[in-house]
Amino acid sequence: MNILLTNDDGVDAPGIDALYDELSAIAEVTVVAPADNQSGAGRTNSHRVAVDDHERGLVVHGTPCDCVAVGLQALDSTPELVVSGCNAGPNFGAHKLDRSGTVGAAKEAVYLGVPGIAISAYDPVTGGLREFEREDFVPPARVARYLVEHAGSIGSGTYLNVNAPTVMDDARIQITRPTRDFGVRIEKNRDEDGFAVVDQFYDPLRGDRPEELDDPKGTDRRALADGEISVSPLGVGHELKRSDGLEGVAAEFEQ
């Protein structure tokens, strides 16, 4: 199998290094990754990017989605799968998926006709609130390898959003859906010249209301709170929401 490996933390990040070593044991892996940190880029793309050679592939002076486009269109070999990561910290919850560059790369792959796997590492105690070392990514990289070995089960038009703990113990894979508990709070800045928008997304790994966590089994946040491996098989289509009221508005429109 030919794999295109990218990330949003930059080509020199330890997470992508761990994935490269693990996946190279079972596949031909080509790295096409950003020159620098692109965390939070989502599915942002650029109109023009510079590309440099790298010992493992290419370095793109752009976003993770730029890397996927370049990798799928410009390489001599044709990648059959895109793997994005390994991110230093979890990517879970419906509100975060469109903000994550790690997840954005996997979604971009699906739009371009290739399955994608986004994998993120989380500390089962602190979440992402610490510095991750190279060895922290070894257990999640093994999870990625297992999923790559079973990539034929992903299905057309699907990408996997995977969150794996840095310490496995007896962790099992849970098939999950993104939790949707999210809100924002507006705070006046101290100098009174603007406002701050603060996410209100309760994270049990950070110590937020763990006793009150009401996410049922089957949600990604519940799996992370339980120290499990969360695998969410997701589509990229924007499903149509039928609205009889809007149908009536459209029918009554006159020039």
PDB file of C-alpha atoms in Angstrom:
ATOM      1  CA  MET A   1       0.000   0.000   0.000  1.00  0.00           C
ATOM      2  CA  ASN A   2       1.131   3.551  -0.757  1.00  0.00           C
ATOM      3  CA  ILE A   3       0.390   5.947   2.097  1.00  0.00           C
ATOM      4  CA  LEU A   4       0.529   9.730   2.101  1.00  0.00           C
ATOM      5  CA  LEU A   5       1.475  10.903   5.596  1.00  0.00           C
ATOM      6  CA  THR A   6       0.831  14.472   6.694  1.00  0.00           C
ATOM      7  CA  ASN A   7       0.034  16.460   9.845  1.00  0.00           C
ATOM      8  CA  ASP A   8      -0.666  19.955  11.147  1.00  0.00           C
ATOM      9  CA  ASP A   9       2.210  20.218  13.646  1.00  0.00           C
ATOM     10  CA  GLY A  10       4.914  20.499  11.001  1.00  0.00           C
ATOM     11  CA  VAL A  11       7.251  18.118   9.226  1.00  0.00           C
ATOM     12  CA  ASP A  12       9.703  17.954  12.141  1.00  0.00           C
ATOM     13  CA  ALA A  13       7.097  17.142  14.820  1.00  0.00           C
ATOM     14  CA  PRO A  14       7.712  13.971  16.854  1.00  0.00           C
ATOM     15  CA  GLY A  15       4.198  12.662  16.200  1.00  0.00           C
ATOM     16  CA  ILE A  16       4.673  12.343  12.449  1.00  0.00           C
ATOM     17  CA  ASP A  17       8.096  10.772  13.039  1.00  0.00           C
ATOM     18  CA  ALA A  18       6.549   8.047  15.206  1.00  0.00           C
ATOM     19  CA  LEU A  19       3.859   7.362  12.608  1.00  0.00           C
ATOM     20  CA  TYR A  20       6.404   7.199   9.799  1.00  0.00           C
ATOM     21  CA  ASP A  21       8.483   4.580  11.593  1.00  0.00           C
ATOM     22  CA  GLU A  22       5.452   2.454  12.494  1.00  0.00           C
ATOM     23  CA  LEU A  23       3.691   2.611   9.138  1.00  0.00           C
ATOM     24  CA  SER A  24       6.869   2.091   7.109  1.00  0.00           C
ATOM     25  CA  ALA A  25       6.944  -1.464   8.433  1.00  0.00           C
ATOM     26  CA  ILE A  26       3.793  -2.322   6.468  1.00  0.00           C
ATOM     27  CA  ALA A  27       3.569   0.185   3.604  1.00  0.00           C
ATOM     28  CA  GLU A  28       5.366   2.582   1.300  1.00  0.00           C
ATOM     29  CA  VAL A  29       5.066   5.891   3.158  1.00  0.00           C
ATOM     30  CA  THR A  30       5.662   9.325   1.634  1.00  0.00           C
ATOM     31  CA  VAL A  31       5.619  12.364   3.897  1.00  0.00           C
ATOM     32  CA  VAL A  32       4.093  15.564   2.522  1.00  0.00           C
ATOM     33  CA  ALA A  33       3.815  17.852   5.526  1.00  0.00           C
ATOM     34  CA  PRO A  34       3.722  21.571   6.364  1.00  0.00           C
ATOM     35  CA  ALA A  35       6.978  23.437   6.851  1.00  0.00           C
ATOM     36  CA  ASP A  36       5.747  24.784  10.190  1.00  0.00           C
ATOM     37  CA  ASN A  37       2.951  24.453  12.714  1.00  0.00           C
ATOM     38  CA  GLN A  38      -0.513  24.745  11.153  1.00  0.00           C
ATOM     39  CA  SER A  39      -2.625  23.775  14.158  1.00  0.00           C
ATOM     40  CA  GLY A  40      -6.163  25.089  13.882  1.00  0.00           C
ATOM     41  CA  ALA A  41      -5.971  25.495  10.101  1.00  0.00           C
ATOM     42  CA  GLY A  42      -9.009  23.265   9.548  1.00  0.00           C
ATOM     43  CA  ARG A  43      -9.607  22.823   5.817  1.00  0.00           C
ATOM     44  CA  THR A  44      -7.999  26.114   4.851  1.00  0.00           C
ATOM     45  CA  ASN A  45      -6.115  25.947   1.579  1.00  0.00           C
ATOM     46  CA  SER A  46      -3.832  28.297  -0.318  1.00  0.00           C
ATOM     47  CA  HIS A  47      -3.915  29.484  -3.915  1.00  0.00           C
ATOM     48  CA  ARG A  48      -0.158  29.092  -4.327  1.00  0.00           C
ATOM     49  CA  VAL A  49       2.408  27.152  -2.257  1.00  0.00           C
ATOM     50  CA  ALA A  50       6.144  26.621  -2.357  1.00  0.00           C
ATOM     51  CA  VAL A  51       7.387  23.030  -2.121  1.00  0.00           C
ATOM     52  CA  ASP A  52      10.810  21.760  -1.023  1.00  0.00           C
ATOM     53  CA  ASP A  53      12.302  18.300  -1.176  1.00  0.00           C
ATOM     54  CA  HIS A  54      12.583  16.302   2.050  1.00  0.00           C
ATOM     55  CA  GLU A  55      14.367  13.053   2.785  1.00  0.00           C
ATOM     56  CA  ARG A  56      10.966  11.420   3.349  1.00  0.00           C
ATOM     57  CA  GLY A  57       9.027  13.241   0.648  1.00  0.00           C
ATOM     58  CA  LEU A  58       8.074  16.903   0.389  1.00  0.00           C
ATOM     59  CA  VAL A  59       7.757  19.965   2.599  1.00  0.00           C
ATOM     60  CA  VAL A  60       4.893  22.283   1.695  1.00  0.00           C
ATOM     61  CA  HIS A  61       4.838  25.918   2.752  1.00  0.00           C
ATOM     62  CA  GLY A  62       1.111  25.821   3.317  1.00  0.00           C
ATOM     63  CA  THR A  63      -1.687  24.097   5.189  1.00  0.00           C
ATOM     64  CA  PRO A  64      -2.423  20.399   5.792  1.00  0.00           C
ATOM     65  CA  CYS A  65      -5.033  20.498   3.023  1.00  0.00           C
ATOM     66  CA  ASP A  66      -2.425  21.945   0.660  1.00  0.00           C
ATOM     67  CA  CYS A  67      -0.211  18.996   1.580  1.00  0.00           C
ATOM     68  CA  VAL A  68      -2.939  16.486   0.730  1.00  0.00           C
ATOM     69  CA  ALA A  69      -3.672  18.145  -2.615  1.00  0.00           C
ATOM     70  CA  VAL A  70       0.009  18.272  -3.539  1.00  0.00           C
ATOM     71  CA  GLY A  71       0.612  14.723  -2.362  1.00  0.00           C
ATOM     72  CA  LEU A  72      -2.308  13.245  -4.266  1.00  0.00           C
ATOM     73  CA  GLN A  73      -1.625  15.150  -7.473  1.00  0.00           C
ATOM     74  CA  ALA A  74       2.145  15.640  -7.712  1.00  0.00           C
ATOM     75  CA  LEU A  75       3.758  12.422  -6.493  1.00  0.00           C
ATOM     76  CA  ASP A  76       4.980   9.788  -8.939  1.00  0.00           C
ATOM     77  CA  SER A  77       3.108   7.112  -6.993  1.00  0.00           C
ATOM     78  CA  THR A  78      -0.611   7.341  -6.296  1.00  0.00           C
ATOM     79  CA  PRO A  79      -1.413   7.172  -2.560  1.00  0.00           C
ATOM     80  CA  GLU A  80      -4.228   4.811  -1.652  1.00  0.00           C
ATOM     81  CA  LEU A  81      -4.687   6.215   1.855  1.00  0.00           C
ATOM     82  CA  VAL A  82      -3.968   9.474   3.672  1.00  0.00           C
ATOM     83  CA  VAL A  83      -2.927   9.341   7.330  1.00  0.00           C
ATOM     84  CA  SER A  84      -2.806  12.611   9.256  1.00  0.00           C
ATOM     85  CA  GLY A  85      -1.042  13.021  12.610  1.00  0.00           C
ATOM     86  CA  CYS A  86      -0.097  12.084  15.124  1.00  0.00           C
ATOM     87  CA  ASN A  87      -1.475  15.196  16.809  1.00  0.00           C
ATOM     88  CA  ALA A  88      -0.168  16.246  20.214  1.00  0.00           C
ATOM     89  CA  GLY A  89      -3.481  16.356  22.056  1.00  0.00           C
ATOM     90  CA  PRO A  90      -6.998  15.088  21.357  1.00  0.00           C
ATOM     91  CA  ASN A  91      -9.421  16.203  18.644  1.00  0.00           C
ATOM     92  CA  PHE A  92     -12.903  15.318  19.843  1.00  0.00           C
ATOM     93  CA  GLY A  93     -16.330  16.915  19.842  1.00  0.00           C
ATOM     94  CA  ALA A  94     -18.327  17.994  16.804  1.00  0.00           C
ATOM     95  CA  HIS A  95     -17.397  21.655  17.237  1.00  0.00           C
ATOM     96  CA  LYS A  96     -13.673  20.969  16.960  1.00  0.00           C
ATOM     97  CA  LEU A  97     -13.508  18.773  13.900  1.00  0.00           C
ATOM     98  CA  ASP A  98     -13.788  21.604  11.382  1.00  0.00           C
ATOM     99  CA  ARG A  99     -11.142  23.606  13.269  1.00  0.00           C
ATOM    100  CA  SER A 100      -8.503  20.891  13.415  1.00  0.00           C
ATOM    101  CA  GLY A 101      -5.830  20.797  10.750  1.00  0.00           C
ATOM    102  CA  THR A 102      -5.204  17.140  11.567  1.00  0.00           C
ATOM    103  CA  VAL A 103      -8.829  16.245  10.878  1.00  0.00           C
ATOM    104  CA  GLY A 104      -9.039  18.699   7.979  1.00  0.00           C
ATOM    105  CA  ALA A 105      -6.362  16.793   6.081  1.00  0.00           C
ATOM    106  CA  ALA A 106      -8.253  13.497   6.423  1.00  0.00           C
ATOM    107  CA  LYS A 107     -11.466  15.154   5.263  1.00  0.00           C
ATOM    108  CA  GLU A 108      -9.680  16.733   2.300  1.00  0.00           C
ATOM    109  CA  ALA A 109      -8.485  13.289   1.270  1.00  0.00           C
ATOM    110  CA  VAL A 110     -12.056  12.002   1.139  1.00  0.00           C
ATOM    111  CA  TYR A 111     -13.170  14.958  -0.947  1.00  0.00           C
ATOM    112  CA  LEU A 112     -10.361  14.037  -3.355  1.00  0.00           C
ATOM    113  CA  GLY A 113     -11.461  10.412  -3.510  1.00  0.00           C
ATOM    114  CA  VAL A 114      -9.052   8.737  -1.054  1.00  0.00           C
ATOM    115  CA  PRO A 115      -9.874   7.396   2.434  1.00  0.00           C
ATOM    116  CA  GLY A 116      -8.356   9.306   5.335  1.00  0.00           C
ATOM    117  CA  ILE A 117      -7.377   8.576   8.922  1.00  0.00           C
ATOM    118  CA  ALA A 118      -6.778  11.409  11.399  1.00  0.00           C
ATOM    119  CA  ILE A 119      -5.069  10.255  14.580  1.00  0.00           C
ATOM    120  CA  SER A 120      -4.481  12.243  17.748  1.00  0.00           C
ATOM    121  CA  ALA A 121      -2.740  11.293  20.982  1.00  0.00           C
ATOM    122  CA  TYR A 122      -4.141  12.162  24.377  1.00  0.00           C
ATOM    123  CA  ASP A 123      -2.862  11.717  27.898  1.00  0.00           C
ATOM    124  CA  PRO A 124      -5.564   9.799  29.807  1.00  0.00           C
ATOM    125  CA  VAL A 125      -4.936  12.017  32.848  1.00  0.00           C
ATOM    126  CA  THR A 126      -4.109  15.480  31.544  1.00  0.00           C
ATOM    127  CA  GLY A 127      -5.490  15.373  28.014  1.00  0.00           C
ATOM    128  CA  GLY A 128      -3.306  17.656  25.923  1.00  0.00           C
ATOM    129  CA  LEU A 129      -2.200  19.995  28.680  1.00  0.00           C
ATOM    130  CA  ARG A 130       1.479  19.011  28.682  1.00  0.00           C
ATOM    131  CA  GLU A 131       4.436  18.627  26.360  1.00  0.00           C
ATOM    132  CA  PHE A 132       4.347  15.357  24.438  1.00  0.00           C
ATOM    133  CA  GLU A 133       7.589  13.428  23.930  1.00  0.00           C
ATOM    134  CA  ARG A 134       8.481  11.130  21.029  1.00  0.00           C
ATOM    135  CA  GLU A 135       7.702   7.986  23.062  1.00  0.00           C
ATOM    136  CA  ASP A 136       4.196   9.274  23.885  1.00  0.00           C
ATOM    137  CA  PHE A 137       3.225   8.748  20.256  1.00  0.00           C
ATOM    138  CA  VAL A 138       4.291   5.104  20.079  1.00  0.00           C
ATOM    139  CA  PRO A 139       1.014   3.584  21.404  1.00  0.00           C
ATOM    140  CA  PRO A 140      -1.207   5.770  19.136  1.00  0.00           C
ATOM    141  CA  ALA A 141       1.073   4.942  16.188  1.00  0.00           C
ATOM    142  CA  ARG A 142       0.449   1.245  16.826  1.00  0.00           C
ATOM    143  CA  VAL A 143      -3.283   1.926  16.740  1.00  0.00           C
ATOM    144  CA  ALA A 144      -2.806   3.734  13.432  1.00  0.00           C
ATOM    145  CA  ARG A 145      -0.908   0.756  12.051  1.00  0.00           C
ATOM    146  CA  TYR A 146      -3.702  -1.618  13.062  1.00  0.00           C
ATOM    147  CA  LEU A 147      -6.306   0.572  11.378  1.00  0.00           C
ATOM    148  CA  VAL A 148      -4.190   0.924   8.242  1.00  0.00           C
ATOM    149  CA  GLU A 149      -3.892  -2.860   8.084  1.00  0.00           C
ATOM    150  CA  HIS A 150      -7.709  -2.933   8.043  1.00  0.00           C
ATOM    151  CA  ALA A 151      -8.172   0.107   5.814  1.00  0.00           C
ATOM    152  CA  GLY A 152     -10.352  -1.915   3.457  1.00  0.00           C
ATOM    153  CA  SER A 153     -13.077  -1.784   6.100  1.00  0.00           C
ATOM    154  CA  ILE A 154     -13.284   2.016   6.184  1.00  0.00           C
ATOM    155  CA  GLY A 155     -15.791   2.331   3.369  1.00  0.00           C
ATOM    156  CA  SER A 156     -16.193   4.760   0.515  1.00  0.00           C
ATOM    157  CA  GLY A 157     -16.583   8.446   1.332  1.00  0.00           C
ATOM    158  CA  THR A 158     -15.498   7.947   4.942  1.00  0.00           C
ATOM    159  CA  TYR A 159     -12.660   9.166   7.108  1.00  0.00           C
ATOM    160  CA  LEU A 160     -11.764   8.031  10.604  1.00  0.00           C
ATOM    161  CA  ASN A 161     -11.207  10.465  13.457  1.00  0.00           C
ATOM    162  CA  VAL A 162      -9.115   8.556  15.977  1.00  0.00           C
ATOM    163  CA  ASN A 163      -8.110   9.570  19.498  1.00  0.00           C
ATOM    164  CA  ALA A 164      -5.744   7.153  21.231  1.00  0.00           C
ATOM    165  CA  PRO A 165      -4.280   7.326  24.753  1.00  0.00           C
ATOM    166  CA  THR A 166      -0.546   7.569  25.312  1.00  0.00           C
ATOM    167  CA  VAL A 167      -0.854   4.823  27.941  1.00  0.00           C
ATOM    168  CA  MET A 168      -2.960   1.907  26.731  1.00  0.00           C
ATOM    169  CA  ASP A 169      -3.312  -0.478  29.698  1.00  0.00           C
ATOM    170  CA  ASP A 170      -6.472  -2.385  28.732  1.00  0.00           C
ATOM    171  CA  ALA A 171      -7.774   0.208  26.273  1.00  0.00           C
ATOM    172  CA  ARG A 172     -10.183  -1.085  23.636  1.00  0.00           C
ATOM    173  CA  ILE A 173     -11.381   0.458  20.403  1.00  0.00           C
ATOM    174  CA  GLN A 174     -14.779   2.092  20.752  1.00  0.00           C
ATOM    175  CA  ILE A 175     -16.729   3.117  17.636  1.00  0.00           C
ATOM    176  CA  THR A 176     -17.993   6.568  18.518  1.00  0.00           C
ATOM    177  CA  ARG A 177     -19.812   9.653  17.323  1.00  0.00           C
ATOM    178  CA  PRO A 178     -18.722  13.230  18.102  1.00  0.00           C
ATOM    179  CA  THR A 179     -20.306  14.709  21.203  1.00  0.00           C
ATOM    180  CA  ARG A 180     -22.140  18.011  20.662  1.00  0.00           C
ATOM    181  CA  ASP A 181     -21.966  19.678  24.071  1.00  0.00           C
ATOM    182  CA  PHE A 182     -20.580  23.112  23.235  1.00  0.00           C
ATOM    183  CA  GLY A 183     -21.193  26.797  23.794  1.00  0.00           C
ATOM    184  CA  VAL A 184     -19.333  30.099  24.066  1.00  0.00           C
ATOM    185  CA  ARG A 185     -19.053  32.848  26.646  1.00  0.00           C
ATOM    186  CA  ILE A 186     -18.291  36.483  25.801  1.00  0.00           C
ATOM    187  CA  GLU A 187     -15.990  38.336  28.190  1.00  0.00           C
ATOM    188  CA  LYS A 188     -15.181  42.043  28.174  1.00  0.00           C
ATOM    189  CA  ASN A 189     -11.448  42.647  27.821  1.00  0.00           C
ATOM    190  CA  ARG A 190      -9.738  44.334  30.739  1.00  0.00           C
ATOM    191  CA  ASP A 191      -8.789  47.368  28.702  1.00  0.00           C
ATOM    192  CA  GLU A 192     -12.412  47.587  27.513  1.00  0.00           C
ATOM    193  CA  ASP A 193     -11.504  47.805  23.846  1.00  0.00           C
ATOM    194  CA  GLY A 194     -13.074  44.511  22.798  1.00  0.00           C
ATOM    195  CA  PHE A 195     -14.359  41.113  23.781  1.00  0.00           C
ATOM    196  CA  ALA A 196     -12.938  37.642  24.256  1.00  0.00           C
ATOM    197  CA  VAL A 197     -14.823  34.608  22.985  1.00  0.00           C
ATOM    198  CA  VAL A 198     -14.297  31.713  25.394  1.00  0.00           C
ATOM    199  CA  ASP A 199     -15.215  28.144  24.501  1.00  0.00           C
ATOM    200  CA  GLN A 200     -17.482  26.429  26.991  1.00  0.00           C
ATOM    201  CA  PHE A 201     -16.671  22.867  26.099  1.00  0.00           C
ATOM    202  CA  TYR A 202     -16.313  20.779  29.211  1.00  0.00           C
ATOM    203  CA  ASP A 203     -13.299  18.481  29.097  1.00  0.00           C
ATOM    204  CA  PRO A 204     -13.238  15.677  31.674  1.00  0.00           C
ATOM    205  CA  LEU A 205      -9.526  15.153  31.045  1.00  0.00           C
ATOM    206  CA  ARG A 206      -8.937  18.700  32.246  1.00  0.00           C
ATOM    207  CA  GLY A 207     -10.947  18.167  35.396  1.00  0.00           C
ATOM    208  CA  ASP A 208     -14.109  19.937  34.212  1.00  0.00           C
ATOM    209  CA  ARG A 209     -17.238  18.545  35.927  1.00  0.00           C
ATOM    210  CA  PRO A 210     -16.137  14.902  35.556  1.00  0.00           C
ATOM    211  CA  GLU A 211     -18.842  13.704  37.947  1.00  0.00           C
ATOM    212  CA  GLU A 212     -21.502  15.418  35.867  1.00  0.00           C
ATOM    213  CA  LEU A 213     -20.338  14.083  32.518  1.00  0.00           C
ATOM    214  CA  ASP A 214     -23.535  12.957  30.874  1.00  0.00           C
ATOM    215  CA  ASP A 215     -22.121  11.779  27.538  1.00  0.00           C
ATOM    216  CA  PRO A 216     -23.508   8.316  26.901  1.00  0.00           C
ATOM    217  CA  LYS A 217     -21.511   5.353  25.732  1.00  0.00           C
ATOM    218  CA  GLY A 218     -20.846   5.755  22.040  1.00  0.00           C
ATOM    219  CA  THR A 219     -19.658   9.377  22.159  1.00  0.00           C
ATOM    220  CA  ASP A 220     -16.023  10.292  21.655  1.00  0.00           C
ATOM    221  CA  ARG A 221     -15.708  12.303  24.865  1.00  0.00           C
ATOM    222  CA  ARG A 222     -17.097   9.416  26.882  1.00  0.00           C
ATOM    223  CA  ALA A 223     -14.523   7.082  25.357  1.00  0.00           C
ATOM    224  CA  LEU A 224     -11.693   9.465  26.205  1.00  0.00           C
ATOM    225  CA  ALA A 225     -12.954   9.913  29.756  1.00  0.00           C
ATOM    226  CA  ASP A 226     -12.869   6.122  30.096  1.00  0.00           C
ATOM    227  CA  GLY A 227      -9.319   5.902  28.704  1.00  0.00           C
ATOM    228  CA  GLU A 228     -10.431   4.098  25.548  1.00  0.00           C
ATOM    229  CA  ILE A 229      -9.494   4.411  21.875  1.00  0.00           C
ATOM    230  CA  SER A 230     -12.146   6.484  20.109  1.00  0.00           C
ATOM    231  CA  VAL A 231     -12.699   5.789  16.411  1.00  0.00           C
ATOM    232  CA  SER A 232     -15.374   7.896  14.717  1.00  0.00           C
ATOM    233  CA  PRO A 233     -16.165   6.902  11.101  1.00  0.00           C
ATOM    234  CA  LEU A 234     -17.424  10.135   9.551  1.00  0.00           C
ATOM    235  CA  GLY A 235     -18.652  11.397   6.210  1.00  0.00           C
ATOM    236  CA  VAL A 236     -17.950  14.785   4.699  1.00  0.00           C
ATOM    237  CA  GLY A 237     -21.273  15.501   2.997  1.00  0.00           C
ATOM    238  CA  HIS A 238     -23.486  18.341   4.126  1.00  0.00           C
ATOM    239  CA  GLU A 239     -26.772  16.538   4.537  1.00  0.00           C
ATOM    240  CA  LEU A 240     -29.942  18.284   3.404  1.00  0.00           C
ATOM    241  CA  LYS A 241     -32.310  19.336   6.168  1.00  0.00           C
ATOM    242  CA  ARG A 242     -35.863  19.461   4.880  1.00  0.00           C
ATOM    243  CA  SER A 243     -37.858  22.554   5.857  1.00  0.00           C
ATOM    244  CA  ASP A 244     -41.494  22.809   4.814  1.00  0.00           C
ATOM    245  CA  GLY A 245     -41.520  26.414   5.974  1.00  0.00           C
ATOM    246  CA  LEU A 246     -38.615  27.326   3.736  1.00  0.00           C
ATOM    247  CA  GLU A 247     -40.248  25.518   0.812  1.00  0.00           C
ATOM    248  CA  GLY A 248     -43.229  27.833   1.246  1.00  0.00           C
ATOM    249  CA  VAL A 249     -41.013  30.919   1.394  1.00  0.00           C
ATOM    250  CA  ALA A 250     -39.325  29.891  -1.839  1.00  0.00           C
ATOM    251  CA  ALA A 251     -42.619  29.208  -3.599  1.00  0.00           C
ATOM    252  CA  GLU A 252     -43.974  32.676  -2.743  1.00  0.00           C
ATOM    253  CA  PHE A 253     -40.982  34.607  -3.996  1.00  0.00           C
ATOM    254  CA  GLU A 254     -41.794  37.126  -6.729  1.00  0.00           C
ATOM    255  CA  GLN A 255     -39.488  39.439  -8.649  1.00  0.00           C
TER     256      GLN A 255
END
